[in-house]
mmCIF file of C-alpha atoms in Angstrom:
data_model
loop_
_atom_site.group_PDB
_atom_site.id
_atom_site.type_symbol
_atom_site.label_atom_id
_atom_site.label_comp_id
_atom_site.label_asym_id
_atom_site.label_seq_id
_atom_site.Cartn_x
_atom_site.Cartn_y
_atom_site.Cartn_z
ATOM 1 C CA MET H 1075 4.204 13.020 24.732
ATOM 2 C CA ILE H 1076 5.674 10.421 22.382
ATOM 3 C CA PHE H 1077 5.357 7.443 24.773
ATOM 4 C CA GLU H 1078 1.759 8.429 25.461
ATOM 5 C CA THR H 1079 1.189 8.391 21.705
ATOM 6 C CA LEU H 1080 2.840 4.982 21.375
ATOM 7 C CA ASP H 1081 0.620 3.623 24.142
ATOM 8 C CA THR H 1082 -2.358 4.614 22.021
ATOM 9 C CA THR H 1083 -1.031 3.422 18.656
ATOM 10 C CA GLY H 1084 0.515 0.196 19.953
ATOM 11 C CA HIS H 1085 3.949 0.667 18.378
ATOM 12 C CA GLU H 1086 6.868 -1.461 19.548
ATOM 13 C CA GLN H 1087 9.747 0.752 18.436
ATOM 14 C CA VAL H 1088 10.434 4.109 16.786
ATOM 15 C CA VAL H 1089 13.934 4.901 15.523
ATOM 16 C CA PHE H 1090 15.104 8.422 14.670
ATOM 17 C CA CYS H 1091 17.905 8.277 12.097
ATOM 18 C CA HIS H 1092 20.238 11.250 11.637
ATOM 19 C CA ASN H 1093 23.416 11.637 9.599
ATOM 20 C CA LYS H 1094 24.399 15.263 9.196
ATOM 21 C CA ASP H 1095 27.095 14.610 6.581
ATOM 22 C CA ALA H 1096 24.693 12.678 4.350
ATOM 23 C CA GLY H 1097 21.783 15.066 5.002
ATOM 24 C CA LEU H 1098 19.691 12.222 6.377
ATOM 25 C CA LYS H 1099 16.725 12.808 8.642
ATOM 26 C CA ALA H 1100 14.546 9.730 8.782
ATOM 27 C CA ILE H 1101 12.164 7.905 11.102
ATOM 28 C CA ILE H 1102 11.596 4.135 11.171
ATOM 29 C CA ALA H 1103 8.457 2.941 12.959
ATOM 30 C CA ILE H 1104 7.961 -0.721 13.858
ATOM 31 C CA HIS H 1105 4.336 -1.244 14.804
ATOM 32 C CA ASN H 1106 3.899 -4.979 15.342
ATOM 33 C CA THR H 1107 6.102 -8.072 14.868
ATOM 34 C CA VAL H 1108 3.759 -10.788 16.165
ATOM 35 C CA LEU H 1109 3.445 -12.364 12.695
ATOM 36 C CA GLY H 1110 7.069 -11.790 11.702
ATOM 37 C CA PRO H 1111 9.574 -9.037 10.891
ATOM 38 C CA ALA H 1112 7.999 -5.652 10.140
ATOM 39 C CA LEU H 1113 7.858 -4.958 6.412
ATOM 40 C CA GLY H 1114 6.831 -1.660 4.840
ATOM 41 C CA GLY H 1115 8.171 0.859 2.363
ATOM 42 C CA THR H 1116 10.228 3.992 2.798
ATOM 43 C CA ARG H 1117 8.585 7.266 1.780
ATOM 44 C CA MET H 1118 10.557 10.412 0.900
ATOM 45 C CA TRP H 1119 8.527 13.571 1.331
ATOM 46 C CA PRO H 1120 9.178 17.280 2.052
ATOM 47 C CA TYR H 1121 7.252 17.280 5.337
ATOM 48 C CA ALA H 1122 6.432 20.721 6.713
ATOM 49 C CA SER H 1123 7.605 19.659 10.180
ATOM 50 C CA GLU H 1124 9.210 16.779 12.044
ATOM 51 C CA GLN H 1125 5.916 16.241 13.889
ATOM 52 C CA GLU H 1126 4.113 15.817 10.571
ATOM 53 C CA ALA H 1127 6.709 13.225 9.518
ATOM 54 C CA LEU H 1128 6.294 11.361 12.819
ATOM 55 C CA ASN H 1129 2.502 11.377 12.560
ATOM 56 C CA ASP H 1130 2.726 10.008 9.016
ATOM 57 C CA VAL H 1131 5.146 7.187 9.812
ATOM 58 C CA LEU H 1132 3.119 6.102 12.859
ATOM 59 C CA ARG H 1133 -0.093 6.035 10.819
ATOM 60 C CA LEU H 1134 1.479 4.272 7.836
ATOM 61 C CA SER H 1135 3.298 1.626 9.898
ATOM 62 C CA ARG H 1136 0.128 0.703 11.784
ATOM 63 C CA GLY H 1137 -1.618 0.395 8.420
ATOM 64 C CA MET H 1138 1.063 -2.046 7.260
ATOM 65 C CA THR H 1139 0.387 -4.332 10.233
ATOM 66 C CA TYR H 1140 -3.244 -4.588 9.152
ATOM 67 C CA LYS H 1141 -2.436 -4.837 5.446
ATOM 68 C CA ASN H 1142 0.092 -7.638 5.929
ATOM 69 C CA ALA H 1143 -2.189 -9.529 8.315
ATOM 70 C CA VAL H 1144 -5.203 -9.392 5.981
ATOM 71 C CA ALA H 1145 -2.967 -10.373 3.054
ATOM 72 C CA GLY H 1146 -2.172 -13.620 4.879
ATOM 73 C CA LEU H 1147 1.545 -12.870 5.111
ATOM 74 C CA ASP H 1148 3.873 -13.991 7.886
ATOM 75 C CA ILE H 1149 5.217 -10.488 8.385
ATOM 76 C CA GLY H 1150 4.440 -7.615 10.705
ATOM 77 C CA GLY H 1151 3.995 -3.910 10.037
ATOM 78 C CA GLY H 1152 6.545 -1.127 9.796
ATOM 79 C CA LYS H 1153 7.308 1.947 7.729
ATOM 80 C CA ALA H 1154 10.000 4.564 7.257
ATOM 81 C CA VAL H 1155 9.956 8.187 6.128
ATOM 82 C CA ILE H 1156 12.865 10.299 4.924
ATOM 83 C CA ILE H 1157 12.374 14.033 5.324
ATOM 84 C CA GLY H 1158 13.360 15.689 2.044
ATOM 85 C CA ASP H 1159 12.338 16.641 -1.470
ATOM 86 C CA PRO H 1160 12.739 13.598 -3.733
ATOM 87 C CA SER H 1161 13.244 15.866 -6.759
ATOM 88 C CA LYS H 1162 16.401 17.480 -5.372
ATOM 89 C CA ASP H 1163 17.590 15.964 -2.066
ATOM 90 C CA LYS H 1164 18.460 12.415 -3.156
ATOM 91 C CA SER H 1165 22.068 11.195 -3.060
ATOM 92 C CA GLU H 1166 24.003 7.961 -2.818
ATOM 93 C CA ALA H 1167 25.298 8.979 0.609
ATOM 94 C CA LEU H 1168 21.779 9.651 1.928
ATOM 95 C CA PHE H 1169 20.411 6.256 0.938
ATOM 96 C CA ARG H 1170 23.495 4.357 2.050
ATOM 97 C CA ALA H 1171 23.356 6.102 5.426
ATOM 98 C CA PHE H 1172 19.707 5.110 5.675
ATOM 99 C CA GLY H 1173 20.643 1.532 4.740
ATOM 100 C CA LYS H 1174 23.057 1.394 7.672
ATOM 101 C CA PHE H 1175 20.260 2.354 10.074
ATOM 102 C CA VAL H 1176 17.978 -0.326 8.591
ATOM 103 C CA ASP H 1177 20.777 -2.879 8.963
ATOM 104 C CA SER H 1178 21.318 -1.932 12.599
ATOM 105 C CA LEU H 1179 17.848 -3.305 13.399
ATOM 106 C CA GLY H 1180 19.007 -6.815 12.504
ATOM 107 C CA GLY H 1181 15.998 -7.776 10.395
ATOM 108 C CA ARG H 1182 13.258 -6.482 12.690
ATOM 109 C CA TYR H 1183 12.411 -4.013 9.893
ATOM 110 C CA ILE H 1184 12.557 -4.767 6.162
ATOM 111 C CA THR H 1185 12.187 -1.825 3.806
ATOM 112 C CA ALA H 1186 10.900 -1.349 0.245
ATOM 113 C CA GLU H 1187 9.891 1.416 -2.165
ATOM 114 C CA ASP H 1188 7.139 3.903 -1.408
ATOM 115 C CA VAL H 1189 6.183 7.410 -2.542
ATOM 116 C CA GLY H 1190 9.229 9.375 -3.727
ATOM 117 C CA ILE H 1191 11.495 6.310 -3.875
ATOM 118 C CA ASP H 1192 12.393 4.130 -6.868
ATOM 119 C CA VAL H 1193 14.319 0.924 -7.522
ATOM 120 C CA ASN H 1194 17.537 2.879 -8.167
ATOM 121 C CA ASP H 1195 17.372 4.388 -4.672
ATOM 122 C CA MET H 1196 16.839 0.905 -3.255
ATOM 123 C CA GLU H 1197 20.068 -0.198 -4.969
ATOM 124 C CA TYR H 1198 22.022 2.122 -2.664
ATOM 125 C CA VAL H 1199 20.138 0.954 0.420
ATOM 126 C CA TYR H 1200 20.792 -2.658 -0.622
ATOM 127 C CA ARG H 1201 24.552 -2.022 -0.651
ATOM 128 C CA GLU H 1202 24.394 -1.505 3.110
ATOM 129 C CA THR H 1203 21.791 -4.028 4.201
ATOM 130 C CA GLU H 1204 20.193 -7.300 3.214
ATOM 131 C CA TYR H 1205 16.887 -6.145 4.698
ATOM 132 C CA VAL H 1206 15.452 -4.627 1.509
ATOM 133 C CA THR H 1207 12.702 -5.879 -0.795
ATOM 134 C CA GLY H 1208 11.796 -4.640 -4.245
ATOM 135 C CA VAL H 1209 15.436 -4.781 -5.336
ATOM 136 C CA HIS H 1210 16.233 -5.145 -9.028
ATOM 137 C CA GLN H 1211 15.766 -8.485 -10.750
ATOM 138 C CA VAL H 1212 19.527 -8.746 -11.358
ATOM 139 C CA HIS H 1213 19.885 -9.352 -7.618
ATOM 140 C CA GLY H 1214 17.151 -11.985 -7.556
ATOM 141 C CA GLY H 1215 14.572 -9.414 -6.501
ATOM 142 C CA SER H 1216 11.143 -8.598 -7.895
ATOM 143 C CA GLY H 1217 11.771 -5.066 -9.210
ATOM 144 C CA ASP H 1218 8.920 -2.585 -9.595
ATOM 145 C CA PRO H 1219 5.884 -3.779 -7.577
ATOM 146 C CA SER H 1220 3.398 -1.495 -9.397
ATOM 147 C CA PRO H 1221 2.050 -4.032 -11.939
ATOM 148 C CA PHE H 1222 1.345 -6.480 -9.120
ATOM 149 C CA THR H 1223 -0.411 -3.831 -7.033
ATOM 150 C CA ALA H 1224 -2.614 -2.963 -10.019
ATOM 151 C CA TYR H 1225 -3.386 -6.600 -10.825
ATOM 152 C CA GLY H 1226 -4.227 -7.237 -7.174
ATOM 153 C CA ALA H 1227 -6.512 -4.189 -7.191
ATOM 154 C CA LEU H 1228 -8.306 -5.700 -10.174
ATOM 155 C CA GLN H 1229 -8.929 -8.875 -8.149
ATOM 156 C CA GLY H 1230 -10.333 -6.776 -5.302
ATOM 157 C CA LEU H 1231 -12.512 -4.902 -7.777
ATOM 158 C CA MET H 1232 -13.961 -8.142 -9.151
ATOM 159 C CA ALA H 1233 -14.859 -9.334 -5.658
ATOM 160 C CA THR H 1234 -16.507 -5.980 -4.959
ATOM 161 C CA LEU H 1235 -18.472 -5.971 -8.211
ATOM 162 C CA ASN H 1236 -19.690 -9.420 -7.241
ATOM 163 C CA ARG H 1237 -20.712 -8.065 -3.832
ATOM 164 C CA LYS H 1238 -22.667 -5.152 -5.321
ATOM 165 C CA TYR H 1239 -23.958 -6.488 -8.634
ATOM 166 C CA GLY H 1240 -23.626 -10.279 -8.444
ATOM 167 C CA ASN H 1241 -21.137 -10.517 -11.303
ATOM 168 C CA GLU H 1242 -17.466 -9.871 -12.043
ATOM 169 C CA GLU H 1243 -17.804 -8.342 -15.519
ATOM 170 C CA VAL H 1244 -15.338 -5.465 -15.213
ATOM 171 C CA GLY H 1245 -16.089 -4.235 -18.736
ATOM 172 C CA ASN H 1246 -19.787 -3.706 -17.995
ATOM 173 C CA TYR H 1247 -19.104 -0.776 -15.653
ATOM 174 C CA SER H 1248 -17.591 2.710 -15.749
ATOM 175 C CA TYR H 1249 -14.727 3.995 -13.604
ATOM 176 C CA ALA H 1250 -13.487 7.360 -12.340
ATOM 177 C CA VAL H 1251 -9.760 6.865 -11.735
ATOM 178 C CA GLN H 1252 -7.954 9.527 -9.731
ATOM 179 C CA GLY H 1253 -4.167 9.383 -10.021
ATOM 180 C CA LEU H 1254 -2.067 8.035 -12.883
ATOM 181 C CA GLY H 1255 1.215 7.116 -11.239
ATOM 182 C CA HIS H 1256 2.802 3.719 -11.828
ATOM 183 C CA VAL H 1257 -0.080 1.821 -10.206
ATOM 184 C CA GLY H 1258 -2.912 4.033 -11.464
ATOM 185 C CA MET H 1259 -1.746 3.880 -15.087
ATOM 186 C CA GLU H 1260 -1.397 0.106 -14.959
ATOM 187 C CA TYR H 1261 -4.862 -0.148 -13.401
ATOM 188 C CA VAL H 1262 -6.331 1.962 -16.231
ATOM 189 C CA LYS H 1263 -4.650 -0.333 -18.746
ATOM 190 C CA LEU H 1264 -6.203 -3.417 -17.106
ATOM 191 C CA LEU H 1265 -9.663 -1.808 -17.049
ATOM 192 C CA ARG H 1266 -9.462 -0.767 -20.694
ATOM 193 C CA GLU H 1267 -8.239 -4.224 -21.769
ATOM 194 C CA ARG H 1268 -11.525 -5.509 -20.396
ATOM 195 C CA GLY H 1269 -13.533 -2.949 -22.355
ATOM 196 C CA ALA H 1270 -14.467 -0.651 -19.489
ATOM 197 C CA LYS H 1271 -15.348 3.038 -19.840
ATOM 198 C CA VAL H 1272 -12.683 4.921 -17.877
ATOM 199 C CA PHE H 1273 -12.509 8.575 -16.820
ATOM 200 C CA VAL H 1274 -9.097 9.735 -15.607
ATOM 201 C CA THR H 1275 -7.483 12.688 -13.887
ATOM 202 C CA ASP H 1276 -4.070 13.609 -12.491
ATOM 203 C CA ILE H 1277 -2.301 16.833 -11.556
ATOM 204 C CA ASN H 1278 0.324 15.854 -14.158
ATOM 205 C CA LYS H 1279 -1.228 16.627 -17.553
ATOM 206 C CA SER H 1280 1.299 14.511 -19.475
ATOM 207 C CA LEU H 1281 0.113 11.415 -17.621
ATOM 208 C CA VAL H 1282 -3.503 12.239 -18.458
ATOM 209 C CA ASP H 1283 -2.528 12.682 -22.115
ATOM 210 C CA ARG H 1284 -0.812 9.297 -22.071
ATOM 211 C CA ALA H 1285 -3.881 7.550 -20.603
ATOM 212 C CA VAL H 1286 -6.038 9.160 -23.292
ATOM 213 C CA ASP H 1287 -3.672 8.452 -26.198
ATOM 214 C CA GLU H 1288 -2.491 4.955 -25.258
ATOM 215 C CA TYR H 1289 -5.540 3.499 -23.543
ATOM 216 C CA GLY H 1290 -8.499 5.492 -24.811
ATOM 217 C CA ALA H 1291 -9.507 6.905 -21.454
ATOM 218 C CA GLU H 1292 -11.545 10.122 -21.143
ATOM 219 C CA ALA H 1293 -9.859 13.053 -19.373
ATOM 220 C CA VAL H 1294 -11.544 15.202 -16.732
ATOM 221 C CA ALA H 1295 -10.246 18.082 -14.617
ATOM 222 C CA PRO H 1296 -8.766 17.113 -11.198
ATOM 223 C CA ASP H 1297 -11.643 18.460 -9.115
ATOM 224 C CA ALA H 1298 -14.299 17.217 -11.559
ATOM 225 C CA ILE H 1299 -13.482 13.543 -10.939
ATOM 226 C CA TYR H 1300 -15.842 13.508 -7.934
ATOM 227 C CA ASP H 1301 -18.782 14.581 -10.109
ATOM 228 C CA VAL H 1302 -18.327 11.986 -12.858
ATOM 229 C CA ASP H 1303 -21.328 9.729 -13.381
ATOM 230 C CA ALA H 1304 -19.376 6.468 -13.001
ATOM 231 C CA ASP H 1305 -20.209 3.182 -11.284
ATOM 232 C CA VAL H 1306 -16.880 2.976 -9.454
ATOM 233 C CA TYR H 1307 -14.693 5.671 -7.906
ATOM 234 C CA SER H 1308 -11.079 4.459 -7.905
ATOM 235 C CA PRO H 1309 -8.704 6.657 -5.884
ATOM 236 C CA CYS H 1310 -5.120 5.814 -6.897
ATOM 237 C CA ALA H 1311 -3.293 8.934 -5.667
ATOM 238 C CA LEU H 1312 -2.683 10.166 -2.110
ATOM 239 C CA GLY H 1313 -5.127 9.451 0.714
ATOM 240 C CA GLY H 1314 -8.103 11.191 2.294
ATOM 241 C CA THR H 1315 -9.973 11.916 -0.926
ATOM 242 C CA VAL H 1316 -13.235 10.485 0.410
ATOM 243 C CA ASN H 1317 -14.164 13.226 2.864
ATOM 244 C CA GLU H 1318 -16.932 15.578 4.004
ATOM 245 C CA GLN H 1319 -16.594 17.716 0.884
ATOM 246 C CA THR H 1320 -16.294 14.996 -1.757
ATOM 247 C CA LEU H 1321 -18.591 12.212 -0.524
ATOM 248 C CA PRO H 1322 -21.851 14.098 -1.240
ATOM 249 C CA ARG H 1323 -20.631 14.632 -4.814
ATOM 250 C CA LEU H 1324 -19.837 10.980 -5.582
ATOM 251 C CA LYS H 1325 -22.323 9.193 -7.828
ATOM 252 C CA ALA H 1326 -20.437 5.889 -7.691
ATOM 253 C CA LYS H 1327 -21.919 2.876 -5.931
ATOM 254 C CA ILE H 1328 -18.484 1.375 -5.286
ATOM 255 C CA ILE H 1329 -15.245 2.870 -3.932
ATOM 256 C CA CYS H 1330 -12.344 0.644 -4.914
ATOM 257 C CA GLY H 1331 -8.841 1.835 -5.717
ATOM 258 C CA ALA H 1332 -5.144 1.474 -4.949
ATOM 259 C CA ALA H 1333 -4.535 4.580 -2.791
ATOM 260 C CA ASN H 1334 -3.743 4.250 0.921
ATOM 261 C CA ASN H 1335 -6.019 5.715 3.615
ATOM 262 C CA GLN H 1336 -8.811 6.664 1.217
ATOM 263 C CA LEU H 1337 -11.325 7.520 3.943
ATOM 264 C CA ALA H 1338 -10.632 10.840 5.689
ATOM 265 C CA ASN H 1339 -11.823 9.334 8.986
ATOM 266 C CA ASN H 1340 -13.993 6.584 10.469
ATOM 267 C CA ALA H 1341 -17.093 8.785 10.468
ATOM 268 C CA ILE H 1342 -16.779 9.032 6.686
ATOM 269 C CA GLY H 1343 -16.562 5.233 6.525
ATOM 270 C CA ASP H 1344 -19.822 5.008 8.462
ATOM 271 C CA GLU H 1345 -21.454 7.543 6.134
ATOM 272 C CA VAL H 1346 -20.284 5.619 3.050
ATOM 273 C CA GLU H 1347 -22.019 2.557 4.474
ATOM 274 C CA LYS H 1348 -25.227 4.506 5.195
ATOM 275 C CA ARG H 1349 -25.335 5.749 1.611
ATOM 276 C CA GLY H 1350 -25.306 2.174 0.297
ATOM 277 C CA ILE H 1351 -21.873 2.551 -1.291
ATOM 278 C CA VAL H 1352 -19.684 -0.554 -1.100
ATOM 279 C CA TYR H 1353 -16.242 0.432 0.144
ATOM 280 C CA ALA H 1354 -13.459 -2.026 -0.682
ATOM 281 C CA PRO H 1355 -10.987 -1.522 2.200
ATOM 282 C CA ASP H 1356 -7.905 0.047 0.654
ATOM 283 C CA TYR H 1357 -5.198 -1.948 2.388
ATOM 284 C CA ALA H 1358 -6.841 -5.214 1.338
ATOM 285 C CA VAL H 1359 -7.196 -4.031 -2.271
ATOM 286 C CA ASN H 1360 -3.687 -2.620 -2.687
ATOM 287 C CA ALA H 1361 -1.823 -5.480 -0.975
ATOM 288 C CA GLY H 1362 -0.464 -6.846 -4.267
ATOM 289 C CA GLY H 1363 2.745 -4.852 -4.045
ATOM 290 C CA VAL H 1364 3.632 -6.013 -0.538
ATOM 291 C CA MET H 1365 2.624 -9.602 -1.340
ATOM 292 C CA ASN H 1366 5.004 -9.510 -4.290
ATOM 293 C CA VAL H 1367 8.010 -8.124 -2.430
ATOM 294 C CA ALA H 1368 7.380 -10.338 0.621
ATOM 295 C CA LEU H 1369 8.121 -13.356 -1.555
ATOM 296 C CA GLU H 1370 11.732 -12.169 -1.766
ATOM 297 C CA ILE H 1371 12.154 -13.171 1.885
ATOM 298 C CA THR H 1372 11.865 -16.878 0.999
ATOM 299 C CA GLY H 1373 13.018 -16.747 -2.648
ATOM 300 C CA TYR H 1374 11.248 -14.815 -5.396
ATOM 301 C CA ASN H 1375 9.213 -16.498 -8.122
ATOM 302 C CA ARG H 1376 7.091 -14.419 -10.525
ATOM 303 C CA GLU H 1377 4.550 -17.160 -11.267
ATOM 304 C CA ARG H 1378 4.016 -17.703 -7.546
ATOM 305 C CA ALA H 1379 3.562 -13.938 -7.153
ATOM 306 C CA MET H 1380 0.829 -13.773 -9.801
ATOM 307 C CA ARG H 1381 -0.970 -16.700 -8.181
ATOM 308 C CA MET H 1382 -0.723 -14.955 -4.829
ATOM 309 C CA MET H 1383 -2.347 -11.793 -6.234
ATOM 310 C CA ARG H 1384 -5.502 -13.766 -6.897
ATOM 311 C CA THR H 1385 -5.933 -14.424 -3.163
ATOM 312 C CA ILE H 1386 -6.902 -10.736 -2.856
ATOM 313 C CA TYR H 1387 -10.288 -11.660 -4.362
ATOM 314 C CA HIS H 1388 -10.879 -14.166 -1.554
ATOM 315 C CA ASN H 1389 -9.603 -11.749 1.110
ATOM 316 C CA LEU H 1390 -12.189 -9.163 0.027
ATOM 317 C CA ALA H 1391 -14.912 -11.793 -0.053
ATOM 318 C CA ARG H 1392 -13.968 -12.758 3.513
ATOM 319 C CA ILE H 1393 -14.109 -9.111 4.645
ATOM 320 C CA TYR H 1394 -17.625 -8.799 3.221
ATOM 321 C CA GLU H 1395 -18.624 -11.994 5.054
ATOM 322 C CA ILE H 1396 -17.354 -10.540 8.347
ATOM 323 C CA ALA H 1397 -19.227 -7.277 7.673
ATOM 324 C CA ASP H 1398 -22.443 -9.277 7.232
ATOM 325 C CA ARG H 1399 -21.701 -11.578 10.178
ATOM 326 C CA ASP H 1400 -21.036 -8.759 12.643
ATOM 327 C CA GLY H 1401 -23.256 -6.042 11.136
ATOM 328 C CA ILE H 1402 -20.385 -3.579 10.732
ATOM 329 C CA PRO H 1403 -19.073 -1.371 7.902
ATOM 330 C CA THR H 1404 -16.511 -2.985 5.607
ATOM 331 C CA TYR H 1405 -13.624 -0.822 6.850
ATOM 332 C CA ARG H 1406 -14.204 -2.155 10.372
ATOM 333 C CA ALA H 1407 -14.561 -5.694 9.048
ATOM 334 C CA ALA H 1408 -11.100 -5.502 7.456
ATOM 335 C CA ASP H 1409 -9.581 -4.392 10.765
ATOM 336 C CA ARG H 1410 -11.390 -7.191 12.547
ATOM 337 C CA MET H 1411 -10.093 -9.788 10.086
ATOM 338 C CA ALA H 1412 -6.523 -8.558 10.701
ATOM 339 C CA GLU H 1413 -6.912 -8.453 14.484
ATOM 340 C CA GLU H 1414 -8.415 -11.948 14.585
ATOM 341 C CA ARG H 1415 -5.479 -13.367 12.630
ATOM 342 C CA ILE H 1416 -2.845 -11.581 14.742
ATOM 343 C CA ALA H 1417 -4.534 -12.740 17.966
ATOM 344 C CA MET H 1418 -4.832 -16.320 16.744
ATOM 345 C CA LEU H 1419 -1.236 -16.667 15.542
ATOM 346 C CA GLY H 1420 0.103 -14.667 18.471
ATOM 347 C CA LYS H 1421 -1.011 -17.511 20.722
ATOM 348 C CA LEU H 1422 1.406 -19.859 18.954
ATOM 349 C CA LYS H 1423 4.340 -17.993 20.543
ATOM 350 C CA LEU H 1424 6.652 -18.805 17.649
ATOM 351 C CA PRO H 1425 10.365 -18.873 18.531
ATOM 352 C CA LEU H 1426 12.119 -15.669 17.472
ATOM 353 C CA GLY H 1427 14.392 -17.540 15.070
ATOM 354 C CA ARG H 1428 11.437 -18.639 12.966
ATOM 355 C CA SER H 1429 10.807 -15.087 11.764
ATOM 356 C CA LYS H 1430 14.403 -14.314 10.736
ATOM 357 C CA PRO H 1431 14.406 -13.223 7.061
ATOM 358 C CA ARG H 1432 16.210 -15.686 4.785
ATOM 359 C CA PHE H 1433 16.302 -13.951 1.380
ATOM 360 C CA GLU H 1434 17.144 -17.125 -0.519
ATOM 361 C CA GLY H 1435 18.292 -16.724 -4.119
ATOM 362 C CA ARG H 1436 19.682 -13.220 -3.609
ATOM 363 C CA ILE H 1437 22.795 -12.167 -5.517
ATOM 364 C CA ARG H 1438 24.942 -9.567 -3.773
ATOM 365 C CA GLY H 1439 27.754 -9.280 -6.302
ATOM 366 C CA GLY H 1440 28.093 -6.663 -9.027
ATOM 367 C CA HIS H 1441 28.130 -3.578 -6.804
#
């Protein structure tokens, strides 16, 4: 049934990667390359089944097409998943074997970090292929994208506050932040620097303690985060946390965070709209990380990256304009903005050579 599925999802290519000696089982999904080579991170996760891994990579890669299009980047959408437990299954051989598969695609897919993967893992992948972003600064890369994702999320938040309240005063509002990983913790720091009241939760108690001790946040139990009387609910962990069970409990008037796939389904997105809650489409808000690493393709510059993050504010403002123009929920408006850009630029029929990654300023020595 896989080709039937691909007909529905619109994917161009799915690659199953297997190396028994290295213990590698991975799937690379290239969704769309109309705007350029497909860029998206690699996720390592102990999937319960191969079907679950396939479903995840198809969903995530399609999301990257929309994220990259809305972000204004000249890159398409792709994603990879490695089946395994990141706490015990990592090895040099595994990541180098994966790098060889990425390299075999000749630049059609460019990888980066995602859940379960860090910059050290990317070092091994980079030994086998040029088609990696988020490599360490010593190689002319950008390193950890988390601070950029968080700063971009702040820009999206400001645009959304302006949509709901007519001002961008972050410190005037309260926030329920779910998830204190690299991005979530940085986001909490940015909110607190602006004087905001912040409630936090995470399944890792040490991270909660750090947010309380270092940034003055207020801790709540994991399940209690949905009941907090805050102006903004900011999901920064895994997806699907706005669902049939949690939505009736939310008191927030804004949903804006860095997690992917925050809405459990489209029906929930419609219900959010009916309740008068402003939903900031997740892939527009959390595009800072991919914007940052995409700059490595033409030559990385940190100042240029920070300037680029600020375009997220204008992207959100444009999404809200489309929602008003077409009378549709914001999650549909984001999709429409992406589809309009892909359709428009697809008509240019750019020569294939134009989208070949260049990676200027990279240093490959020192391995």
